[in-house]
Structures are given as structure tokens and as C-alpha cells.
Amino acid sequence: MAVALITGSSRGIGAAIALRLAQDGFDIALNDLNESMFEDNDIVDKIKETGVKCETFCADVSDYAQCEEMVNAVKEKLGGFDVLVNNAGITKDGLMARMSEEQYDVVINVNQKSVFNMMKLAGKIMMKQRSGKIVNLASVAGLYGNPGQVNYSASKAAIIGMTKTVAKELGSRNVNVNAVAPGFIKTPMTDKLTEEQRNAMLQMIAMKRYGLPEEIAGVVSFLVSDDASYVTGQVIEISGGLSM
Ligand code: NAD
């Protein structure tokens, strides 16, 4: 059975991707910061109900050593490493004039450096086995910018550049590397936005509704499937037509 690791997957978009890939038949490695995050959600039970194997791995993905330990543990416990979904991410919003250095650095480390850590480690395994799929979670903020998110949009724009670079580096070894760029998706991350911010966003969306985590999971499912075997280095926007 092929094995998929999804970072930051105790809840939100990561949990929806994990469940969808379980339904597709992958054994699932869930990751988040600590065990209590899995206890607060029922994602492990939901995945096990599909009949595949599921293990949880606690690690801060901004820390290379913790990522290395996790990747080794996934291989040992689940017997392989075929799909990596870099989903873990945070926001620390504020206008640039008022943003602290700490606020900037932590978002870059969690959102962007984590993708380097995990792609480097997974890439090594995938190059050797001559197969693998990597999907990175970018954002429309990385494509178009968003006031109040200079840190977040920098990290997400970087992920797009990294996706294309690593797709070029690993393509000849049969490793596909793509990104998805969600718009406004209903999760604990966006629950933090004010009513005013949400309404402003809604005006700009052609489909006049927010997206669901399952609508991101469906596209990730396609990108890691054989149907997408000749798709690499691409960024698929999933935003209900936020921009055209
Ligand atoms: P969320 O906050 O609901 O979930 C993110 C998960 O990542 C949490 O479980 C969190 O604990 C985990 N995480 C945070 N830091 C971590 C770390 N250092 N190590 C391991 N895990 C960590 O967010 P979400 O809305 O589900 O977002 C998932 C991804 O999708 C993020 O990369 C986000 O930037 C991206 N995204 C979300 C939206 C949206 O509208 N919700 C839009 C565009 C992009």
C-alpha cells in the first residue's frame, strides 16, 4: 500500500486531504504539533474506518531535525513514503508598518522553511525509489498579495517558486511536484477573520461562496493520482473564481 504524509493534518484542510487520500486507498501518516490536537478531533477514527493504516507523528515542521526524525519514523512504521502534502501553515496578520520582526520570521519559518525541510527529506527517498508525488499548499495571497499579510504572502509566493524549482530538479526521477493555491476556505484559520474581511472577500468570488476543505482535498487527490502523471511544476488555483 502506498503511504501519504500530510503535515498539519489534525484539522482543517489537512484533515480533509488525509481523509480523502485514505478513501483513495493510501495508508496515512498524520502530523501535527502535539498529540492533544488529534485527541481534540476525530480524524484518526474517521481514517481508520476506511480500512487503511493510520499513524500520528508529532513534529514541528519548521525544525529540520524533527522533520528528519518524523520521516524516518513514517518509513519504519508504515513501510514506505510515496506522497508528501505540505499543508501545515499559520497566519500572524498585521499591516507591514505594525508588523514585528518576530511576526514575520515565525510565519516564514512555519510556512516556508518547513516546505524546504520536508521536500529535501522526502525528495531523497523519492529520487532513490524513482517515484513520488509532492503537493504544496500555496495560497491566492502568494499569487496576488493581500493587505495585512506581507509575511504570509511572502511565504506562499516562495512556495510557488520552490515548487517549480524542485519540479525541475526531480522531474527526471519521476517525482511530480505541484502546488494548489486555495482562496477563501472555511477552516479554523479563516474563522479568525472579521465579518467585514469575510464580506469583502465574498464580493470578489465569482461563485459567491466560500470553499470547503473537501474541495481542496479533491484536487490534491487528482494531483497524487496516476491521472496526473504528466502534471508537474503547476499551481492550481482553487478559489471559486476569485481572479480570472
Ligand atoms: P488550520 O489552522 O485549520 O490548520 C493548520 C494546521 O497546521 C493546524 O492543525 C496546526 O496545528 C498545524 N501546524 C501549524 N504549525 C505547525 C508546525 N510548525 N508543525 C506542524 N503542524 C503545524 O489551517 P487551514 O485553513 O486548514 O490551512 C491549511 C493550509 O492551507 C495552510 O498552509 C494554509 O496557509 C493554506 N491555505 C488556507 C486557506 C484558507 O482559506 N483556509 C487559504 C489558502 C491557503
PDB file of N, CA and C in Angstrom, residues 106-192:
ATOM      1  N   VAL A 106       8.354  34.046  12.184  1.00  0.00           N
ATOM      2  CA  VAL A 106       7.687  32.792  12.550  1.00  0.00           C
ATOM      3  C   VAL A 106       6.836  32.267  11.383  1.00  0.00           C
ATOM      4  N   VAL A 107       6.208  33.165  10.653  1.00  0.00           N
ATOM      5  CA  VAL A 107       5.384  32.730   9.511  1.00  0.00           C
ATOM      6  C   VAL A 107       6.275  32.182   8.393  1.00  0.00           C
ATOM      7  N   ILE A 108       7.407  32.829   8.153  1.00  0.00           N
ATOM      8  CA  ILE A 108       8.338  32.331   7.124  1.00  0.00           C
ATOM      9  C   ILE A 108       8.854  30.950   7.529  1.00  0.00           C
ATOM     10  N   ASN A 109       9.197  30.797   8.800  1.00  0.00           N
ATOM     11  CA  ASN A 109       9.739  29.501   9.255  1.00  0.00           C
ATOM     12  C   ASN A 109       8.721  28.380   9.168  1.00  0.00           C
ATOM     13  N   VAL A 110       7.509  28.629   9.655  1.00  0.00           N
ATOM     14  CA  VAL A 110       6.499  27.558   9.679  1.00  0.00           C
ATOM     15  C   VAL A 110       5.983  27.277   8.264  1.00  0.00           C
ATOM     16  N   ASN A 111       5.707  28.307   7.500  1.00  0.00           N
ATOM     17  CA  ASN A 111       5.071  28.084   6.187  1.00  0.00           C
ATOM     18  C   ASN A 111       6.074  27.723   5.085  1.00  0.00           C
ATOM     19  N   GLN A 112       7.237  28.360   5.132  1.00  0.00           N
ATOM     20  CA  GLN A 112       8.162  28.240   4.001  1.00  0.00           C
ATOM     21  C   GLN A 112       9.332  27.308   4.281  1.00  0.00           C
ATOM     22  N   LYS A 113      10.010  27.510   5.403  1.00  0.00           N
ATOM     23  CA  LYS A 113      11.187  26.661   5.682  1.00  0.00           C
ATOM     24  C   LYS A 113      10.759  25.203   5.848  1.00  0.00           C
ATOM     25  N   SER A 114       9.565  25.009   6.395  1.00  0.00           N
ATOM     26  CA  SER A 114       9.047  23.637   6.567  1.00  0.00           C
ATOM     27  C   SER A 114       8.963  22.915   5.227  1.00  0.00           C
ATOM     28  N   VAL A 115       8.627  23.648   4.188  1.00  0.00           N
ATOM     29  CA  VAL A 115       8.478  23.040   2.858  1.00  0.00           C
ATOM     30  C   VAL A 115       9.847  22.628   2.322  1.00  0.00           C
ATOM     31  N   PHE A 116      10.873  23.439   2.597  1.00  0.00           N
ATOM     32  CA  PHE A 116      12.248  23.058   2.252  1.00  0.00           C
ATOM     33  C   PHE A 116      12.643  21.795   3.031  1.00  0.00           C
ATOM     34  N   ASN A 117      12.425  21.835   4.352  1.00  0.00           N
ATOM     35  CA  ASN A 117      12.797  20.685   5.201  1.00  0.00           C
ATOM     36  C   ASN A 117      12.191  19.395   4.661  1.00  0.00           C
ATOM     37  N   MET A 118      10.886  19.436   4.441  1.00  0.00           N
ATOM     38  CA  MET A 118      10.162  18.209   4.090  1.00  0.00           C
ATOM     39  C   MET A 118      10.445  17.773   2.651  1.00  0.00           C
ATOM     40  N   MET A 119      10.578  18.734   1.723  1.00  0.00           N
ATOM     41  CA  MET A 119      10.857  18.345   0.325  1.00  0.00           C
ATOM     42  C   MET A 119      12.267  17.769   0.220  1.00  0.00           C
ATOM     43  N   LYS A 120      13.209  18.332   0.982  1.00  0.00           N
ATOM     44  CA  LYS A 120      14.591  17.819   0.939  1.00  0.00           C
ATOM     45  C   LYS A 120      14.622  16.360   1.423  1.00  0.00           C
ATOM     46  N   LEU A 121      13.945  16.110   2.545  1.00  0.00           N
ATOM     47  CA  LEU A 121      13.960  14.758   3.133  1.00  0.00           C
ATOM     48  C   LEU A 121      13.174  13.764   2.279  1.00  0.00           C
ATOM     49  N   ALA A 122      11.979  14.171   1.848  1.00  0.00           N
ATOM     50  CA  ALA A 122      11.144  13.272   1.033  1.00  0.00           C
ATOM     51  C   ALA A 122      11.784  13.078  -0.329  1.00  0.00           C
ATOM     52  N   GLY A 123      12.367  14.160  -0.878  1.00  0.00           N
ATOM     53  CA  GLY A 123      12.982  14.109  -2.201  1.00  0.00           C
ATOM     54  C   GLY A 123      14.081  13.064  -2.272  1.00  0.00           C
ATOM     55  N   LYS A 124      14.841  12.968  -1.188  1.00  0.00           N
ATOM     56  CA  LYS A 124      15.953  12.000  -1.142  1.00  0.00           C
ATOM     57  C   LYS A 124      15.412  10.568  -1.317  1.00  0.00           C
ATOM     58  N   ILE A 125      14.334  10.280  -0.600  1.00  0.00           N
ATOM     59  CA  ILE A 125      13.725   8.939  -0.681  1.00  0.00           C
ATOM     60  C   ILE A 125      13.108   8.723  -2.060  1.00  0.00           C
ATOM     61  N   MET A 126      12.379   9.734  -2.528  1.00  0.00           N
ATOM     62  CA  MET A 126      11.645   9.599  -3.796  1.00  0.00           C
ATOM     63  C   MET A 126      12.583   9.479  -4.992  1.00  0.00           C
ATOM     64  N   MET A 127      13.701  10.225  -4.953  1.00  0.00           N
ATOM     65  CA  MET A 127      14.685  10.135  -6.053  1.00  0.00           C
ATOM     66  C   MET A 127      15.246   8.726  -6.124  1.00  0.00           C
ATOM     67  N   LYS A 128      15.531   8.181  -4.949  1.00  0.00           N
ATOM     68  CA  LYS A 128      16.130   6.840  -4.879  1.00  0.00           C
ATOM     69  C   LYS A 128      15.153   5.785  -5.403  1.00  0.00           C
ATOM     70  N   GLN A 129      13.857   5.936  -5.037  1.00  0.00           N
ATOM     71  CA  GLN A 129      12.883   4.916  -5.473  1.00  0.00           C
ATOM     72  C   GLN A 129      12.313   5.224  -6.854  1.00  0.00           C
ATOM     73  N   ARG A 130      12.737   6.357  -7.426  1.00  0.00           N
ATOM     74  CA  ARG A 130      12.300   6.754  -8.774  1.00  0.00           C
ATOM     75  C   ARG A 130      10.785   6.916  -8.890  1.00  0.00           C
ATOM     76  N   SER A 131      10.150   7.381  -7.820  1.00  0.00           N
ATOM     77  CA  SER A 131       8.723   7.711  -7.877  1.00  0.00           C
ATOM     78  C   SER A 131       8.344   8.500  -6.638  1.00  0.00           C
ATOM     79  N   GLY A 132       7.341   9.340  -6.803  1.00  0.00           N
ATOM     80  CA  GLY A 132       6.837  10.113  -5.671  1.00  0.00           C
ATOM     81  C   GLY A 132       6.010  11.287  -6.145  1.00  0.00           C
ATOM     82  N   LYS A 133       5.163  11.761  -5.240  1.00  0.00           N
ATOM     83  CA  LYS A 133       4.314  12.924  -5.553  1.00  0.00           C
ATOM     84  C   LYS A 133       4.400  13.886  -4.376  1.00  0.00           C
ATOM     85  N   ILE A 134       4.606  15.157  -4.690  1.00  0.00           N
ATOM     86  CA  ILE A 134       4.618  16.188  -3.644  1.00  0.00           C
ATOM     87  C   ILE A 134       3.598  17.251  -4.030  1.00  0.00           C
ATOM     88  N   VAL A 135       2.756  17.622  -3.066  1.00  0.00           N
ATOM     89  CA  VAL A 135       1.820  18.737  -3.287  1.00  0.00           C
ATOM     90  C   VAL A 135       2.019  19.751  -2.163  1.00  0.00           C
ATOM     91  N   ASN A 136       2.235  20.994  -2.535  1.00  0.00           N
ATOM     92  CA  ASN A 136       2.438  22.064  -1.559  1.00  0.00           C
ATOM     93  C   ASN A 136       1.223  22.986  -1.507  1.00  0.00           C
ATOM     94  N   LEU A 137       0.868  23.416  -0.298  1.00  0.00           N
ATOM     95  CA  LEU A 137      -0.256  24.343  -0.136  1.00  0.00           C
ATOM     96  C   LEU A 137       0.253  25.774  -0.237  1.00  0.00           C
ATOM     97  N   ALA A 138      -0.019  26.413  -1.376  1.00  0.00           N
ATOM     98  CA  ALA A 138       0.276  27.838  -1.530  1.00  0.00           C
ATOM     99  C   ALA A 138      -0.990  28.596  -1.148  1.00  0.00           C
ATOM    100  N   SER A 139      -1.258  29.711  -1.777  1.00  0.00           N
ATOM    101  CA  SER A 139      -2.459  30.498  -1.468  1.00  0.00           C
ATOM    102  C   SER A 139      -2.617  31.572  -2.532  1.00  0.00           C
ATOM    103  N   VAL A 140      -3.847  32.049  -2.684  1.00  0.00           N
ATOM    104  CA  VAL A 140      -4.039  33.187  -3.593  1.00  0.00           C
ATOM    105  C   VAL A 140      -3.252  34.403  -3.098  1.00  0.00           C
ATOM    106  N   ALA A 141      -2.985  34.452  -1.781  1.00  0.00           N
ATOM    107  CA  ALA A 141      -2.191  35.569  -1.229  1.00  0.00           C
ATOM    108  C   ALA A 141      -0.782  35.564  -1.812  1.00  0.00           C
ATOM    109  N   GLY A 142      -0.281  34.382  -2.148  1.00  0.00           N
ATOM    110  CA  GLY A 142       1.052  34.276  -2.739  1.00  0.00           C
ATOM    111  C   GLY A 142       1.059  34.644  -4.213  1.00  0.00           C
ATOM    112  N   LEU A 143      -0.106  34.554  -4.848  1.00  0.00           N
ATOM    113  CA  LEU A 143      -0.209  34.904  -6.275  1.00  0.00           C
ATOM    114  C   LEU A 143      -0.487  36.393  -6.467  1.00  0.00           C
ATOM    115  N   TYR A 144      -1.369  36.946  -5.629  1.00  0.00           N
ATOM    116  CA  TYR A 144      -1.848  38.315  -5.883  1.00  0.00           C
ATOM    117  C   TYR A 144      -1.527  39.300  -4.772  1.00  0.00           C
ATOM    118  N   GLY A 145      -1.014  38.792  -3.604  1.00  0.00           N
ATOM    119  CA  GLY A 145      -0.792  39.663  -2.452  1.00  0.00           C
ATOM    120  C   GLY A 145      -2.084  39.902  -1.702  1.00  0.00           C
ATOM    121  N   ASN A 146      -1.969  40.306  -0.444  1.00  0.00           N
ATOM    122  CA  ASN A 146      -3.154  40.587   0.371  1.00  0.00           C
ATOM    123  C   ASN A 146      -2.757  41.528   1.497  1.00  0.00           C
ATOM    124  N   PRO A 147      -3.407  42.701   1.591  1.00  0.00           N
ATOM    125  CA  PRO A 147      -3.020  43.645   2.640  1.00  0.00           C
ATOM    126  C   PRO A 147      -3.122  42.998   4.025  1.00  0.00           C
ATOM    127  N   GLY A 148      -2.131  43.222   4.852  1.00  0.00           N
ATOM    128  CA  GLY A 148      -2.134  42.640   6.202  1.00  0.00           C
ATOM    129  C   GLY A 148      -1.429  41.302   6.260  1.00  0.00           C
ATOM    130  N   GLN A 149      -0.924  40.849   5.100  1.00  0.00           N
ATOM    131  CA  GLN A 149      -0.289  39.523   5.073  1.00  0.00           C
ATOM    132  C   GLN A 149       1.051  39.538   4.341  1.00  0.00           C
ATOM    133  N   VAL A 150       1.896  40.534   4.632  1.00  0.00           N
ATOM    134  CA  VAL A 150       3.179  40.581   3.909  1.00  0.00           C
ATOM    135  C   VAL A 150       4.021  39.347   4.242  1.00  0.00           C
ATOM    136  N   ASN A 151       3.924  38.884   5.482  1.00  0.00           N
ATOM    137  CA  ASN A 151       4.665  37.677   5.896  1.00  0.00           C
ATOM    138  C   ASN A 151       4.080  36.428   5.217  1.00  0.00           C
ATOM    139  N   TYR A 152       2.769  36.283   5.304  1.00  0.00           N
ATOM    140  CA  TYR A 152       2.082  35.097   4.759  1.00  0.00           C
ATOM    141  C   TYR A 152       2.210  35.048   3.236  1.00  0.00           C
ATOM    142  N   SER A 153       1.982  36.189   2.571  1.00  0.00           N
ATOM    143  CA  SER A 153       2.044  36.167   1.107  1.00  0.00           C
ATOM    144  C   SER A 153       3.480  35.916   0.636  1.00  0.00           C
ATOM    145  N   ALA A 154       4.477  36.413   1.383  1.00  0.00           N
ATOM    146  CA  ALA A 154       5.882  36.118   1.037  1.00  0.00           C
ATOM    147  C   ALA A 154       6.127  34.619   1.124  1.00  0.00           C
ATOM    148  N   SER A 155       5.634  33.995   2.197  1.00  0.00           N
ATOM    149  CA  SER A 155       5.871  32.548   2.373  1.00  0.00           C
ATOM    150  C   SER A 155       5.174  31.751   1.278  1.00  0.00           C
ATOM    151  N   LYS A 156       3.988  32.176   0.890  1.00  0.00           N
ATOM    152  CA  LYS A 156       3.220  31.408  -0.101  1.00  0.00           C
ATOM    153  C   LYS A 156       3.756  31.634  -1.526  1.00  0.00           C
ATOM    154  N   ALA A 157       4.247  32.860  -1.806  1.00  0.00           N
ATOM    155  CA  ALA A 157       4.888  33.109  -3.105  1.00  0.00           C
ATOM    156  C   ALA A 157       6.168  32.285  -3.199  1.00  0.00           C
ATOM    157  N   ALA A 158       6.882  32.189  -2.089  1.00  0.00           N
ATOM    158  CA  ALA A 158       8.120  31.384  -2.063  1.00  0.00           C
ATOM    159  C   ALA A 158       7.797  29.923  -2.362  1.00  0.00           C
ATOM    160  N   ILE A 159       6.712  29.439  -1.812  1.00  0.00           N
ATOM    161  CA  ILE A 159       6.332  28.031  -2.030  1.00  0.00           C
ATOM    162  C   ILE A 159       6.108  27.772  -3.526  1.00  0.00           C
ATOM    163  N   ILE A 160       5.558  28.760  -4.221  1.00  0.00           N
ATOM    164  CA  ILE A 160       5.332  28.594  -5.671  1.00  0.00           C
ATOM    165  C   ILE A 160       6.671  28.477  -6.400  1.00  0.00           C
ATOM    166  N   GLY A 161       7.624  29.325  -6.046  1.00  0.00           N
ATOM    167  CA  GLY A 161       8.959  29.254  -6.651  1.00  0.00           C
ATOM    168  C   GLY A 161       9.652  27.941  -6.318  1.00  0.00           C
ATOM    169  N   MET A 162       9.509  27.521  -5.073  1.00  0.00           N
ATOM    170  CA  MET A 162      10.145  26.266  -4.641  1.00  0.00           C
ATOM    171  C   MET A 162       9.531  25.066  -5.361  1.00  0.00           C
ATOM    172  N   THR A 163       8.218  25.106  -5.549  1.00  0.00           N
ATOM    173  CA  THR A 163       7.514  24.010  -6.238  1.00  0.00           C
ATOM    174  C   THR A 163       8.065  23.846  -7.651  1.00  0.00           C
ATOM    175  N   LYS A 164       8.211  24.986  -8.361  1.00  0.00           N
ATOM    176  CA  LYS A 164       8.685  24.930  -9.748  1.00  0.00           C
ATOM    177  C   LYS A 164      10.143  24.484  -9.813  1.00  0.00           C
ATOM    178  N   THR A 165      10.952  24.984  -8.886  1.00  0.00           N
ATOM    179  CA  THR A 165      12.377  24.615  -8.867  1.00  0.00           C
ATOM    180  C   THR A 165      12.553  23.128  -8.602  1.00  0.00           C
ATOM    181  N   VAL A 166      11.862  22.633  -7.572  1.00  0.00           N
ATOM    182  CA  VAL A 166      12.043  21.229  -7.197  1.00  0.00           C
ATOM    183  C   VAL A 166      11.407  20.312  -8.255  1.00  0.00           C
ATOM    184  N   ALA A 167      10.332  20.782  -8.914  1.00  0.00           N
ATOM    185  CA  ALA A 167       9.764  20.004 -10.032  1.00  0.00           C
ATOM    186  C   ALA A 167      10.824  19.818 -11.122  1.00  0.00           C
ATOM    187  N   LYS A 168      11.599  20.883 -11.381  1.00  0.00           N
ATOM    188  CA  LYS A 168      12.661  20.798 -12.394  1.00  0.00           C
ATOM    189  C   LYS A 168      13.797  19.895 -11.916  1.00  0.00           C
ATOM    190  N   GLU A 169      14.107  19.963 -10.616  1.00  0.00           N
ATOM    191  CA  GLU A 169      15.216  19.150 -10.094  1.00  0.00           C
ATOM    192  C   GLU A 169      14.878  17.650 -10.037  1.00  0.00           C
ATOM    193  N   LEU A 170      13.614  17.338  -9.752  1.00  0.00           N
ATOM    194  CA  LEU A 170      13.245  15.928  -9.519  1.00  0.00           C
ATOM    195  C   LEU A 170      12.474  15.282 -10.679  1.00  0.00           C
ATOM    196  N   GLY A 171      12.147  16.074 -11.692  1.00  0.00           N
ATOM    197  CA  GLY A 171      11.320  15.558 -12.794  1.00  0.00           C
ATOM    198  C   GLY A 171      11.897  14.319 -13.466  1.00  0.00           C
ATOM    199  N   SER A 172      13.216  14.331 -13.696  1.00  0.00           N
ATOM    200  CA  SER A 172      13.830  13.199 -14.414  1.00  0.00           C
ATOM    201  C   SER A 172      13.816  11.927 -13.576  1.00  0.00           C
ATOM    202  N   ARG A 173      13.533  12.058 -12.276  1.00  0.00           N
ATOM    203  CA  ARG A 173      13.467  10.871 -11.405  1.00  0.00           C
ATOM    204  C   ARG A 173      12.017  10.430 -11.175  1.00  0.00           C
ATOM    205  N   ASN A 174      11.111  10.929 -12.016  1.00  0.00           N
ATOM    206  CA  ASN A 174       9.705  10.511 -11.937  1.00  0.00           C
ATOM    207  C   ASN A 174       9.015  10.977 -10.647  1.00  0.00           C
ATOM    208  N   VAL A 175       9.431  12.156 -10.178  1.00  0.00           N
ATOM    209  CA  VAL A 175       8.771  12.731  -8.997  1.00  0.00           C
ATOM    210  C   VAL A 175       8.015  13.983  -9.453  1.00  0.00           C
ATOM    211  N   ASN A 176       6.704  13.999  -9.193  1.00  0.00           N
ATOM    212  CA  ASN A 176       5.865  15.137  -9.579  1.00  0.00           C
ATOM    213  C   ASN A 176       5.737  16.096  -8.389  1.00  0.00           C
ATOM    214  N   VAL A 177       5.928  17.390  -8.658  1.00  0.00           N
ATOM    215  CA  VAL A 177       5.834  18.393  -7.590  1.00  0.00           C
ATOM    216  C   VAL A 177       4.893  19.499  -8.055  1.00  0.00           C
ATOM    217  N   ASN A 178       3.781  19.656  -7.379  1.00  0.00           N
ATOM    218  CA  ASN A 178       2.795  20.669  -7.764  1.00  0.00           C
ATOM    219  C   ASN A 178       2.336  21.444  -6.540  1.00  0.00           C
ATOM    220  N   ALA A 179       1.603  22.525  -6.793  1.00  0.00           N
ATOM    221  CA  ALA A 179       1.045  23.315  -5.689  1.00  0.00           C
ATOM    222  C   ALA A 179      -0.427  23.579  -5.961  1.00  0.00           C
ATOM    223  N   VAL A 180      -1.179  23.749  -4.887  1.00  0.00           N
ATOM    224  CA  VAL A 180      -2.538  24.259  -5.015  1.00  0.00           C
ATOM    225  C   VAL A 180      -2.576  25.609  -4.313  1.00  0.00           C
ATOM    226  N   ALA A 181      -3.370  26.521  -4.860  1.00  0.00           N
ATOM    227  CA  ALA A 181      -3.484  27.854  -4.261  1.00  0.00           C
ATOM    228  C   ALA A 181      -4.947  28.092  -3.900  1.00  0.00           C
ATOM    229  N   PRO A 182      -5.324  27.739  -2.662  1.00  0.00           N
ATOM    230  CA  PRO A 182      -6.713  27.957  -2.259  1.00  0.00           C
ATOM    231  C   PRO A 182      -7.026  29.446  -2.105  1.00  0.00           C
ATOM    232  N   GLY A 183      -8.307  29.760  -2.291  1.00  0.00           N
ATOM    233  CA  GLY A 183      -8.795  31.107  -1.992  1.00  0.00           C
ATOM    234  C   GLY A 183      -9.267  31.130  -0.560  1.00  0.00           C
ATOM    235  N   PHE A 184     -10.539  31.436  -0.359  1.00  0.00           N
ATOM    236  CA  PHE A 184     -11.078  31.535   0.999  1.00  0.00           C
ATOM    237  C   PHE A 184     -11.800  30.232   1.331  1.00  0.00           C
ATOM    238  N   ILE A 185     -11.215  29.433   2.210  1.00  0.00           N
ATOM    239  CA  ILE A 185     -11.777  28.127   2.570  1.00  0.00           C
ATOM    240  C   ILE A 185     -12.197  28.153   4.031  1.00  0.00           C
ATOM    241  N   LYS A 186     -13.364  27.593   4.331  1.00  0.00           N
ATOM    242  CA  LYS A 186     -13.886  27.636   5.713  1.00  0.00           C
ATOM    243  C   LYS A 186     -13.133  26.657   6.613  1.00  0.00           C
ATOM    244  N   THR A 187     -12.259  27.185   7.460  1.00  0.00           N
ATOM    245  CA  THR A 187     -11.484  26.365   8.411  1.00  0.00           C
ATOM    246  C   THR A 187     -11.229  27.211   9.663  1.00  0.00           C
ATOM    247  N   PRO A 188     -10.643  26.586  10.723  1.00  0.00           N
ATOM    248  CA  PRO A 188     -10.302  27.390  11.912  1.00  0.00           C
ATOM    249  C   PRO A 188      -9.406  28.582  11.581  1.00  0.00           C
ATOM    250  N   MET A 189      -8.575  28.465  10.496  1.00  0.00           N
ATOM    251  CA  MET A 189      -7.688  29.585  10.131  1.00  0.00           C
ATOM    252  C   MET A 189      -8.497  30.809   9.705  1.00  0.00           C
ATOM    253  N   THR A 190      -9.539  30.595   8.896  1.00  0.00           N
ATOM    254  CA  THR A 190     -10.317  31.735   8.395  1.00  0.00           C
ATOM    255  C   THR A 190     -11.438  32.131   9.351  1.00  0.00           C
ATOM    256  N   ASP A 191     -11.764  31.268  10.325  1.00  0.00           N
ATOM    257  CA  ASP A 191     -12.759  31.642  11.343  1.00  0.00           C
ATOM    258  C   ASP A 191     -12.282  32.861  12.131  1.00  0.00           C
ATOM    259  N   LYS A 192     -10.944  33.102  12.108  1.00  0.00           N
ATOM    260  CA  LYS A 192     -10.366  34.220  12.865  1.00  0.00           C
ATOM    261  C   LYS A 192     -10.638  35.582  12.213  1.00  0.00           C
TER     262      LYS A 192
END
